[in-house]
Short mmCIF file of C-alpha atoms in Angstrom, two decimals:
data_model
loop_
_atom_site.label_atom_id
_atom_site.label_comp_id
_atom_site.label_asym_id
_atom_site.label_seq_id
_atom_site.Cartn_x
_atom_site.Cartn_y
_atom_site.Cartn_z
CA UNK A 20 30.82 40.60 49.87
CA UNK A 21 27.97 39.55 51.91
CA UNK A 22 25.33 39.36 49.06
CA UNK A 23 28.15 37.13 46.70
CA UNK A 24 28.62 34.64 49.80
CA UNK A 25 24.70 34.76 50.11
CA UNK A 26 24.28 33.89 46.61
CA UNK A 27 26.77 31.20 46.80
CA UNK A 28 25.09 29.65 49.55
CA UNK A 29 21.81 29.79 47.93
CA UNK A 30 22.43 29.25 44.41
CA UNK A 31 21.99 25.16 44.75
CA UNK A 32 18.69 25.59 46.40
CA UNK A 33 17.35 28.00 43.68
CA UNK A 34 13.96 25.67 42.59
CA UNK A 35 14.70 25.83 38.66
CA UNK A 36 15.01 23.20 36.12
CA UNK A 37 18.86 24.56 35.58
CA UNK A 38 19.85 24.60 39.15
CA UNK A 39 21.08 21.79 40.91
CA UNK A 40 18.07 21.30 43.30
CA UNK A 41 15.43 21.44 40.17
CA UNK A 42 17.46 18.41 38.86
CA UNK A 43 17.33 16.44 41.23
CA UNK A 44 13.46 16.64 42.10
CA UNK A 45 13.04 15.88 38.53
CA UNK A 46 14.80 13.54 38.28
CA UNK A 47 13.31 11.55 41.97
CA UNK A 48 10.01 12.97 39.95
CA UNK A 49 10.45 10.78 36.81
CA UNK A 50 11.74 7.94 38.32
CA UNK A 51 9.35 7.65 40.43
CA UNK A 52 6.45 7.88 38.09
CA UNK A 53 8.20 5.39 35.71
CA UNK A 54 8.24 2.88 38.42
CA UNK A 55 4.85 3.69 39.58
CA UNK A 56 3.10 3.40 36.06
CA UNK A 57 5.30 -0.34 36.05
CA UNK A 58 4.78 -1.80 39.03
CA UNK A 59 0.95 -0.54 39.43
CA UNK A 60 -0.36 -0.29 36.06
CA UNK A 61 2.37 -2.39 33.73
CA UNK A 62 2.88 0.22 31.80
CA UNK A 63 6.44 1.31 30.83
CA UNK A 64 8.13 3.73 32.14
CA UNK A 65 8.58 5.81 30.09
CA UNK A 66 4.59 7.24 30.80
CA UNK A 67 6.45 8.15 34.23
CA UNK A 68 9.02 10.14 32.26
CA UNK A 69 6.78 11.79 29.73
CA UNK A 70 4.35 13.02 32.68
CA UNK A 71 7.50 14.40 34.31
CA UNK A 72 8.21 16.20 30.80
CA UNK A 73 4.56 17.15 30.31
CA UNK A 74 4.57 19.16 33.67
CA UNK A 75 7.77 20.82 32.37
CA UNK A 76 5.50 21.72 29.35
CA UNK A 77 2.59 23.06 31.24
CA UNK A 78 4.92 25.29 33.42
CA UNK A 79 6.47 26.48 30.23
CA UNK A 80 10.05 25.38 31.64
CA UNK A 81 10.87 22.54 29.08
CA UNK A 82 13.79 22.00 27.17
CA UNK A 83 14.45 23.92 24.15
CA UNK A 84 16.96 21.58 22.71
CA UNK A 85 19.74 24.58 22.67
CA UNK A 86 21.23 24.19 25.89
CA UNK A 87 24.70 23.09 25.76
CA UNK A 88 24.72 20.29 28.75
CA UNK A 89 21.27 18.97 27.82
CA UNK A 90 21.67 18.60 24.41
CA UNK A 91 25.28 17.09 25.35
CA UNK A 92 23.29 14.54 27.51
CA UNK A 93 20.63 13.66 24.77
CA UNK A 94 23.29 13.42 22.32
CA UNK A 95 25.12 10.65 24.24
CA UNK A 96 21.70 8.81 25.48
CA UNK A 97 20.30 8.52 22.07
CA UNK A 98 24.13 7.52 20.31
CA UNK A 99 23.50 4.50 23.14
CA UNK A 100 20.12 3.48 21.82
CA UNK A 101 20.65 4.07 18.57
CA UNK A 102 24.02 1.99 18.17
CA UNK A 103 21.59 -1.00 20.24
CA UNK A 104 18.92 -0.24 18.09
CA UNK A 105 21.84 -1.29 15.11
CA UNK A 106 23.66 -3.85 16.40
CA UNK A 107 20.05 -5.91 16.33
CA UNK A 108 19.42 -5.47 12.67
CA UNK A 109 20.68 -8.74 10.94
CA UNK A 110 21.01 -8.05 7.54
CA UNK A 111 21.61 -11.27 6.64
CA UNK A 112 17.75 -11.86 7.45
CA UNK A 113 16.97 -9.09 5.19
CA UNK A 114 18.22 -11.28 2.24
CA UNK A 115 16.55 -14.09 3.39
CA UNK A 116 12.96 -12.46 3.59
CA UNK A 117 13.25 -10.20 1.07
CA UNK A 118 9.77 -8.98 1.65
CA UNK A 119 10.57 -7.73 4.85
CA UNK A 120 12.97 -5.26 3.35
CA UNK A 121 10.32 -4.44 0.51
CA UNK A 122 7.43 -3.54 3.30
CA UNK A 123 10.15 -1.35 5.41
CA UNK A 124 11.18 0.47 2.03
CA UNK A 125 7.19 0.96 1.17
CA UNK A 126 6.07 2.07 4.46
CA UNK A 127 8.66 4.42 4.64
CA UNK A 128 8.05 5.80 1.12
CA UNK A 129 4.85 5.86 1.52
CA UNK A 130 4.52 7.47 4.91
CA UNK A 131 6.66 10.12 3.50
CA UNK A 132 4.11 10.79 0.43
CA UNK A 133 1.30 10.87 2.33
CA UNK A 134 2.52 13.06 5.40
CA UNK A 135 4.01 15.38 2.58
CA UNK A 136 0.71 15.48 0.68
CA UNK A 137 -1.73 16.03 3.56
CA UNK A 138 1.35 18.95 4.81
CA UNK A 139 0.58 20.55 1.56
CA UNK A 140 -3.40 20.24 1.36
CA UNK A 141 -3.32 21.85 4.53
CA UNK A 142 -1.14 24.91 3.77
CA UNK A 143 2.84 24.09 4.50
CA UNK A 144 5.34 25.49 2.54
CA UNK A 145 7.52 23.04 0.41
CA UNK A 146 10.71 23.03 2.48
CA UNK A 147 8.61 22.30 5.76
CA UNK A 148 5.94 19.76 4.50
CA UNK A 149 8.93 17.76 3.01
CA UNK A 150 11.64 18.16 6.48
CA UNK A 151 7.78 16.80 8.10
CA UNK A 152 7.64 14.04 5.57
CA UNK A 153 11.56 12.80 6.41
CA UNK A 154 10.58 12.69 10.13
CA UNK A 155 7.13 10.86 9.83
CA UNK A 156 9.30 8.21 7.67
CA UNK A 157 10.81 6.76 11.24
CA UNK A 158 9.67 4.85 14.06
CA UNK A 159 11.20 6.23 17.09
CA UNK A 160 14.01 3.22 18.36
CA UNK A 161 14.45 4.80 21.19
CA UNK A 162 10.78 3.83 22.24
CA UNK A 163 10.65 0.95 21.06
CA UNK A 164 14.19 -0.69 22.70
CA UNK A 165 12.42 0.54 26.04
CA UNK A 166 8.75 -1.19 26.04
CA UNK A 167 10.50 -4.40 24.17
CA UNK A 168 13.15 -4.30 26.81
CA UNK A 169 10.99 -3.90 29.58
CA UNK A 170 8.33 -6.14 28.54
CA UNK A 171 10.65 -8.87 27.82
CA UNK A 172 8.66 -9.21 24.54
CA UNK A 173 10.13 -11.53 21.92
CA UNK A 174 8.26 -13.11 18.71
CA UNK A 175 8.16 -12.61 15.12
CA UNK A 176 6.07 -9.39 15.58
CA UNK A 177 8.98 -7.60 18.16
CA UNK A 178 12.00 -8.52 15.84
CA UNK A 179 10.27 -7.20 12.08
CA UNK A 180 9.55 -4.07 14.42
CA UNK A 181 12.90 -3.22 15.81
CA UNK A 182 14.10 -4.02 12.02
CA UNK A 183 11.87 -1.71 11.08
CA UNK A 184 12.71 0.87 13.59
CA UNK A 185 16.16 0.65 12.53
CA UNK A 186 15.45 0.32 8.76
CA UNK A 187 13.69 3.46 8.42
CA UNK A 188 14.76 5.51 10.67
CA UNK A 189 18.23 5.05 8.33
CA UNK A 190 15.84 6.35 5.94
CA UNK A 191 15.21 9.40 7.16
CA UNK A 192 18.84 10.61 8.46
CA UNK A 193 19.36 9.43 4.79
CA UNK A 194 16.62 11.49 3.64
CA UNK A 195 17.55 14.76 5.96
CA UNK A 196 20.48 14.96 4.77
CA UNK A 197 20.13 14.74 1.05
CA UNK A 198 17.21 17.30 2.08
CA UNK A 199 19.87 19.66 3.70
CA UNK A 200 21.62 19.48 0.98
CA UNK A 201 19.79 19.81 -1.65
CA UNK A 202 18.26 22.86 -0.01
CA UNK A 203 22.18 24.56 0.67
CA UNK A 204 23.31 23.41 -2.98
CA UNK A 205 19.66 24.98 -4.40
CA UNK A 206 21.23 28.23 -2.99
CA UNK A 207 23.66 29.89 -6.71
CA UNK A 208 25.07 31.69 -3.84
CA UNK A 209 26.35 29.45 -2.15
CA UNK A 210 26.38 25.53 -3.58
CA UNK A 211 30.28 26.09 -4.78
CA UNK A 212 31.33 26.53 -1.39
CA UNK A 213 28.51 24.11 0.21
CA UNK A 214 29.46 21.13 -1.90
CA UNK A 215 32.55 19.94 -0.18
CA UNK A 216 31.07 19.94 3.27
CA UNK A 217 28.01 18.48 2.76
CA UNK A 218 29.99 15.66 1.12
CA UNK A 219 32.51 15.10 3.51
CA UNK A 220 29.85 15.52 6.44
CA UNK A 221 27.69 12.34 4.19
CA UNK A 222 31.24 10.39 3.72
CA UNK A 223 32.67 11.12 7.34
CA UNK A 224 29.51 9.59 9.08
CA UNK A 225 29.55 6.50 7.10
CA UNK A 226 33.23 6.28 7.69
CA UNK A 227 33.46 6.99 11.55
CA UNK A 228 30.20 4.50 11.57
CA UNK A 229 32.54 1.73 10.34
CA UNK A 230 35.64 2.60 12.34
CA UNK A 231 33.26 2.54 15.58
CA UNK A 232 31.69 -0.65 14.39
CA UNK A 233 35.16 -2.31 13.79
CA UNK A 234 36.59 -1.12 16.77
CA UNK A 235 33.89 -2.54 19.08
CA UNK A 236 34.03 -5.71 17.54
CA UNK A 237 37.62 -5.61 18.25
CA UNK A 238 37.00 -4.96 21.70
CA UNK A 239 33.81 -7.80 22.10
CA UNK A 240 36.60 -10.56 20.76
CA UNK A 241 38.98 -10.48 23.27
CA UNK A 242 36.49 -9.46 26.48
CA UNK A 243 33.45 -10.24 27.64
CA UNK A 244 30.82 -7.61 27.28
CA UNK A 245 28.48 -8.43 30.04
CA UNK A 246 31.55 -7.30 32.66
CA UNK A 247 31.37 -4.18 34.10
CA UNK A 248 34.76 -2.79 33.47
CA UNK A 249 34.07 -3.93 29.15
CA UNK A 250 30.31 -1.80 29.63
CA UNK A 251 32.06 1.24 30.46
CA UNK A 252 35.05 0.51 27.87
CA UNK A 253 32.49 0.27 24.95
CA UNK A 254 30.40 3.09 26.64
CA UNK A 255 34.08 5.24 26.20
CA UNK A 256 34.17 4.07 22.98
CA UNK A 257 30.81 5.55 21.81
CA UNK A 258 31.08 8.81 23.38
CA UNK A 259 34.53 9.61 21.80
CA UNK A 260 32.61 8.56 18.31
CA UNK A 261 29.99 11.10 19.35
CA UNK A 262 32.75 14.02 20.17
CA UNK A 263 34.40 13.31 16.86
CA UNK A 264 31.43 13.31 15.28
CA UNK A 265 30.47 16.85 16.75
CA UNK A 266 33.99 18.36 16.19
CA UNK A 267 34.02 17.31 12.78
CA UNK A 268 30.30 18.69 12.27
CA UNK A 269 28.78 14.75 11.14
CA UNK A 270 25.92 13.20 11.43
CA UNK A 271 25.88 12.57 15.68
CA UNK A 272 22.61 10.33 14.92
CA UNK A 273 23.80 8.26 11.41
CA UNK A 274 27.26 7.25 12.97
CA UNK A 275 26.35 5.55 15.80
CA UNK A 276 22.99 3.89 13.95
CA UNK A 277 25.75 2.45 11.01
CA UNK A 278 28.42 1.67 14.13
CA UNK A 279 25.56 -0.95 15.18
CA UNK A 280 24.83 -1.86 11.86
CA UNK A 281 28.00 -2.76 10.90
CA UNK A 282 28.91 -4.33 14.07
CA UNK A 283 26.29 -6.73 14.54
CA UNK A 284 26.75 -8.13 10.29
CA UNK A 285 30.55 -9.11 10.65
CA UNK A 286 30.26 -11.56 12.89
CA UNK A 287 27.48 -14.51 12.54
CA UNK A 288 26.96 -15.19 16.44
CA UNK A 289 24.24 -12.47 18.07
CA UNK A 290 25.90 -9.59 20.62
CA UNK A 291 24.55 -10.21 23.81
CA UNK A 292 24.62 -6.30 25.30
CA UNK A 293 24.60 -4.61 28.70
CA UNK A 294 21.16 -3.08 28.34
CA UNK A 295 21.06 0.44 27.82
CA UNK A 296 25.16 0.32 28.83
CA UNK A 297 24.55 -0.10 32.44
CA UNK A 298 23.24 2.46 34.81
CA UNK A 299 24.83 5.58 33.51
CA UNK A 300 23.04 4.83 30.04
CA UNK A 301 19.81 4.46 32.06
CA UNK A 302 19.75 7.52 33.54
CA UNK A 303 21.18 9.68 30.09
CA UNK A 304 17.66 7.68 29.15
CA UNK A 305 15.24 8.84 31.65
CA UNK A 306 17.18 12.78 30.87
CA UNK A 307 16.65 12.19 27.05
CA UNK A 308 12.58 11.37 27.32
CA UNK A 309 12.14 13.84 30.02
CA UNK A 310 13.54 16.00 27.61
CA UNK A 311 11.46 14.73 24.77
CA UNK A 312 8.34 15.26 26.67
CA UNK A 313 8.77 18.64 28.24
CA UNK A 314 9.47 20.26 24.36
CA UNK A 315 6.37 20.63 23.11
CA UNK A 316 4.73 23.61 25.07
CA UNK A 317 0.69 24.34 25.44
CA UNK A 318 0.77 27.73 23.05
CA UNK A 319 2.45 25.01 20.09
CA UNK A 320 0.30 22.07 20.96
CA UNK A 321 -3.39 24.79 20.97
CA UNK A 322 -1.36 26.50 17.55
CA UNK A 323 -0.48 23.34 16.12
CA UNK A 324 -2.49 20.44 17.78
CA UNK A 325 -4.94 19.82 14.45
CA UNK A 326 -2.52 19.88 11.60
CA UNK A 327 -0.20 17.47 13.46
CA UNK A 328 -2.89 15.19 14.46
CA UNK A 329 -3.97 14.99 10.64
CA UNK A 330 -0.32 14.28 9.45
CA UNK A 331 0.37 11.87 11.74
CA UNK A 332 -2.75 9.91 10.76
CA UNK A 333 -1.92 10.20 7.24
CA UNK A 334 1.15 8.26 8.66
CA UNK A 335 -0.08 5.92 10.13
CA UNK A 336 -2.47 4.89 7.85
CA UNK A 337 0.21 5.01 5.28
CA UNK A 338 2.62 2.44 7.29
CA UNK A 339 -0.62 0.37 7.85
CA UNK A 340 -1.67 -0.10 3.88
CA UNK A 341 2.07 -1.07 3.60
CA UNK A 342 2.59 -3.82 6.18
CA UNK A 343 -0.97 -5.05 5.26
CA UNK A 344 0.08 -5.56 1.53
CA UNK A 345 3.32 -7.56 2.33
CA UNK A 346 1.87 -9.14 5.72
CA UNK A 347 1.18 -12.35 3.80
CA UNK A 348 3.86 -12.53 1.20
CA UNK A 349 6.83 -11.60 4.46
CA UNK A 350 4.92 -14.52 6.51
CA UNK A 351 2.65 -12.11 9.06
CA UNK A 352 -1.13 -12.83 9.57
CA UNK A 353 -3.46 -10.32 9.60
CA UNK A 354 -3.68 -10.19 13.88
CA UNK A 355 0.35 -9.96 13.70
CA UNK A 356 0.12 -7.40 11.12
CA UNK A 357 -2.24 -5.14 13.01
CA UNK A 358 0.15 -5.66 16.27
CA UNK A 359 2.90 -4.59 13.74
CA UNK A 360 1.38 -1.23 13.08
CA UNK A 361 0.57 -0.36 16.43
CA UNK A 362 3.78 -0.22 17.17
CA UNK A 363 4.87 2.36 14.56
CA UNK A 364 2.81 4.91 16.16
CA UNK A 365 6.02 6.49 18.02
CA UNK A 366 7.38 9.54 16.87
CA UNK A 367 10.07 11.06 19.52
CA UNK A 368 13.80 11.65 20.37
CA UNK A 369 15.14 11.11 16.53
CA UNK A 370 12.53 12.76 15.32
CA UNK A 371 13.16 15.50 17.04
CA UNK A 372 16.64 15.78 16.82
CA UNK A 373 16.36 16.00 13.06
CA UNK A 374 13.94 18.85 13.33
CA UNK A 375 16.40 20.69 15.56
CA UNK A 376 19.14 20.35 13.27
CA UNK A 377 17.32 20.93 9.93
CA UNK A 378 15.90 24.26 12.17
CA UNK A 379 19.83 25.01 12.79
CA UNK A 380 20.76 24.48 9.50
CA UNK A 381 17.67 26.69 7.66
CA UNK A 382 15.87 28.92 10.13
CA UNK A 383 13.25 30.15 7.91
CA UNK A 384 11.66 26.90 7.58
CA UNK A 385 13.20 25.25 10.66
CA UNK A 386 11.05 28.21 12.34
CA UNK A 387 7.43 26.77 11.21
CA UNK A 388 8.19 22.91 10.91
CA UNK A 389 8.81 22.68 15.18
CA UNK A 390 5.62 24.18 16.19
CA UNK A 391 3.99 21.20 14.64
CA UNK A 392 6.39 18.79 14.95
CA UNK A 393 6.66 19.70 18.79
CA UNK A 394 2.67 19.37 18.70
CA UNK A 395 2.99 15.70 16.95
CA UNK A 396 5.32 14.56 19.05
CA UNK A 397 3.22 16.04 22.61
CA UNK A 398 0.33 14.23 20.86
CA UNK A 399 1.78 10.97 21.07
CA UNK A 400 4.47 11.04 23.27
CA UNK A 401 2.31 9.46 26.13
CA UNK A 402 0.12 7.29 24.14
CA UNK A 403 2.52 5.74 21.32
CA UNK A 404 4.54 3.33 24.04
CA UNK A 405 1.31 2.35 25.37
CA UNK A 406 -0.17 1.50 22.22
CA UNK A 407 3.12 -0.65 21.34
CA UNK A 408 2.94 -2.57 24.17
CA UNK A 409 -0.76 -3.63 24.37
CA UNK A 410 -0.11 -4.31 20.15
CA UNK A 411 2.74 -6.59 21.43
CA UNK A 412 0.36 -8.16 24.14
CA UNK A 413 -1.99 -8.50 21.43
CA UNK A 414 0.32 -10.36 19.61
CA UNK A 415 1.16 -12.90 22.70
CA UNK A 416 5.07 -11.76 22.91
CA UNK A 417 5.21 -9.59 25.75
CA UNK A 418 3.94 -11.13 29.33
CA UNK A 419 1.45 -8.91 31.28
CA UNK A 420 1.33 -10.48 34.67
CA UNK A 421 4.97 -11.25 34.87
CA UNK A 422 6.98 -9.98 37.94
CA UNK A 423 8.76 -6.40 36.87
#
């Protein structure tokens, strides 16, 4: 009896990233960091919450991406960003500038070629250098909502990325799940049985994207969205989405994405949001890139470091040829162009939440595509929001001296 009350007294103060007391350092940790690299150095915060990750790394204590409240708390933070991340993209835009859509649809193509020829040249199996090649195709939106938010940067160069963001990283949920599929259906086995699934998993995202979208609109017509009491409605809102989504084994990344999408093109006026849904979504933020940052362990990034620093400069150079052949014709100089790339360097949260669910889905090859994905996405975890923002800087559209 005495050792169970002993253990109940001292459980909370156990100094591990599961108990309650290695929470809450870690999370005073990153906060404080983030507000220290802002206020000192003007750089986001999110440096603040990636160190905080990368010491996780270093003790070998980070986040596997299997544990059932974490992964419950990066679900819900990234749903947030990613239904933002939507409700920005104005399609009707798209058919205005019709190269715009023609460089998002080449850089993403041709990302994806080049990451899955340089994964092959250097020894990948098929199945792995292609589930690399869906990834590389996005630009994380996560990322880039936070140093455009936080920044306050606006301009040509800041809008043609966050369509991009959204644009291709459709792409490649697109893309990982026809690659899922096509990977269970290769199976004689097993396609039969696989088929009706894998389509109603494709058909129940788009659907429970729509009903989302419509329902929020619903909601945004009759209150004002800037209250308090509508933030946590539409917060609701999205979370039962993402729980329906789970139970019914969709997409939890595609329906909120096409919920945004869908809400922001019915209506002609902009949606003026609650950033990051108030302060709960702020803090499922700084959880989801502390996360993010404290995946990729030393023994991956010394195992894996030099083939994911070649594929993601095949990447990048990729994305650059293509917004450098359509800067012109889409209405971008070459300066604004070169700001544009810079800020598809990012590769994080999305990324690797589609590596963790094309791992679930097919060990085998789920088991050698994270050691290097978790090495790309150490590599420039730190550096990609930092080279955003100075490319947006560069481009005059985000304010370095202003107040925080």
């Amino acid at each position: 009896m005495t050792d169970g009350l002993w253990t109940l007294i001292t459980r909370p103060w156990a100094l591990r990233t599961d108990a309650l007391l290695g929470i809450a350092l870690l999370l005073v940790l990153a906060a404080l960091l983030g507000e220290g690299a802002w206020r000192w150095l003007r750089w986001p915060r999110l440096i603040g919450y990636g160190l905080a990750g990368a010491l996780l790394a270093l003790g070998n204590v980070g986040a596997k991406g299997s544990e059932p409240a974490l992964r419950l708390a990066i679900d819900m933070a990234l749903a947030l960003l990613l239904f933002e991340t939507g409700a920005r993209l104005n399609l009707r835009w798209l058919r205005r500038n019709t190269r715009l859509l023609a460089t998002s649809l080449l850089e993403a193509a041709l990302s994806g070629l080049a990451v899955y020829g340089a994964a092959r040249y250097l020894g990948l199996e098929p199945r792995v250098a292609g589930a690399f090649a869906v990834i590389a195709m996005s630009v994380s939106p996560a990322v880039v909502l936070r140093v455009v938010g936080e920044s306050a940067a606006a301009g040509q160069v800041t809008e043609r990325l966050i369509a991009l963001s959204a644009l291709n990283t459709l792409y490649a949920l697109l893309a990982a799940q026809l690659l899922s599929a096509g990977l269970v259906l290769s199976d004689p086995a097993s396609w039969e049985r696989s088929l009706v699934p894998t389509l109603v998993s494709f058909g129940g995202s788009l659907l429970l994207g729509a009903v989302l979208g419509s329902v929020v609109a619903t909601i945004a017509r009759r209150l004002d969205l800037r209250n308090e009491n509508s933030t946590v409605l539409l917060l609701g809102c999205v979370l039962l989405a993402l729980v329906v989504a789970k139970t019914l084994q969709l997409s939890t990344l595609l329906v909120p994405l096409l919920a945004g999408i869908w809400l922001r093109n019915r209506s002609e006026r902009p949606w003026i949001w609650p950033r990051h849904f108030g302060t709960a979504g702020g803090v499922l933020v700084l959880v989801l890139f502390v996360a993010v940052s404290s995946a990729g362990m030393l023994n991956m990034l010394l195992a894996a470091g030099g083939i994911a620093a070649a594929l993601l400069l095949a990447r990048l150079l990729a994305k650059g040829v293509a917004v450098a052949a359509l800067a012109k014709p889409s209405g971008l100089s070459w300066r604004q162009a070169g700001c544009l790339v810079m800020g598809t360097l990012p590769v994080s949260a999305t990324g690797w939440l589609i590596g963790l669910d094309f791992a679930s889905a097919h060990p085998e090859p789920g088991a050698a595509l994270m050691p290097v994905l978790l090495a790309a996405i150490a590599l420039v975890e730190l550096i990609g929001p930092l080279v955003m923002l100075y490319g947006l800087r560069w481009a005059h559209e985000a304010d370095s001296q202003g107040e925080p």
